[in-house]
Amino acid sequence: MKIAFGLVILFAVAVGLTSINHPIILKWVTGSAKHHGKPMPATVYTNGQVNNHIKVFYSDPANNYILSLTEHDSLGMLKYINIDLNEKWIGIPVGTSKNDYDLIAGHLFQSETGGHLIPFQDHMKGFNFDPNLIFTDRQIRFNMPPNILKFDSVRITLP
């Protein structure tokens, strides 16, 4: 009984200390955040060149892909992109702070708020831009809004 109690206390302390730097952990523990796991082994091309800095995560069962552009986005507008293949659109999350998205030891966590998205085509909060999303079982292609990042086209080859 003492060992079980000690393990519970140890777990609570570990979660508490981790949540100081990664507040999304508390949301995940309480069930209000999703764990998407590690990036999948996809090859990403930007402007026709391999780009190893973009990470691709698969969100099951929604048939969505989440791209982490944190190394490319200095303005904070496109840290993450959600590609919804069922609905055939690309969107940006309404919130991308550490409370909404976080990479912890290579694993992506997304809060419920981070799961609310604005399509690129939205003229008020999006970019008023059609990304011309094209996809097959093995490849996803789309364009990026101009003058936001240093590239304007993305192609993802899926494993």
Phi, psi and omega in degrees: 000318179295324180294316179298316178297317178297320178293322177296316179296316179300316178298316181297319179294317180298315178296317179298315180292321179294323184290346176296313179271338182228079185299341180292341179299319178297323177294320179294316180298324181272358175092009180255020175215150180258150174252117181265352178084199181276162178297150177276160183279061178265153175257127182249131177245134172239129185049037176084357181249143178300134180235104182278359184267352179261126180258141182244126179242143178259135179249106181262144006265010187284353183058045178247153172239138177245126178256131175262114180250024188300332180280348182253338189263104179270342181271343180085010181271332185228051176293322181223144176233137177251127178251114181259104182284332178292316181269351177062051175211163179241138181219166176248146179289153177288337178220136180230020179289175178296345175282341185250324178220139175203141172259118181236115182053039178082000180258135180267132174242141182225128179280172176299320178296319178296340179279351176274128190236155176243122180296148175306325185288343182301126184277347180266306185249347178269215182248001185052049189218131176268116183282358181053055180294127177228134180211154173231188178295335187244356185210144176233131179228141176197166178255153178259154175301139183293150173063023177257311178239180181276008178221156182237357176223147181227136173228129180243123175261119184272151180289000000 
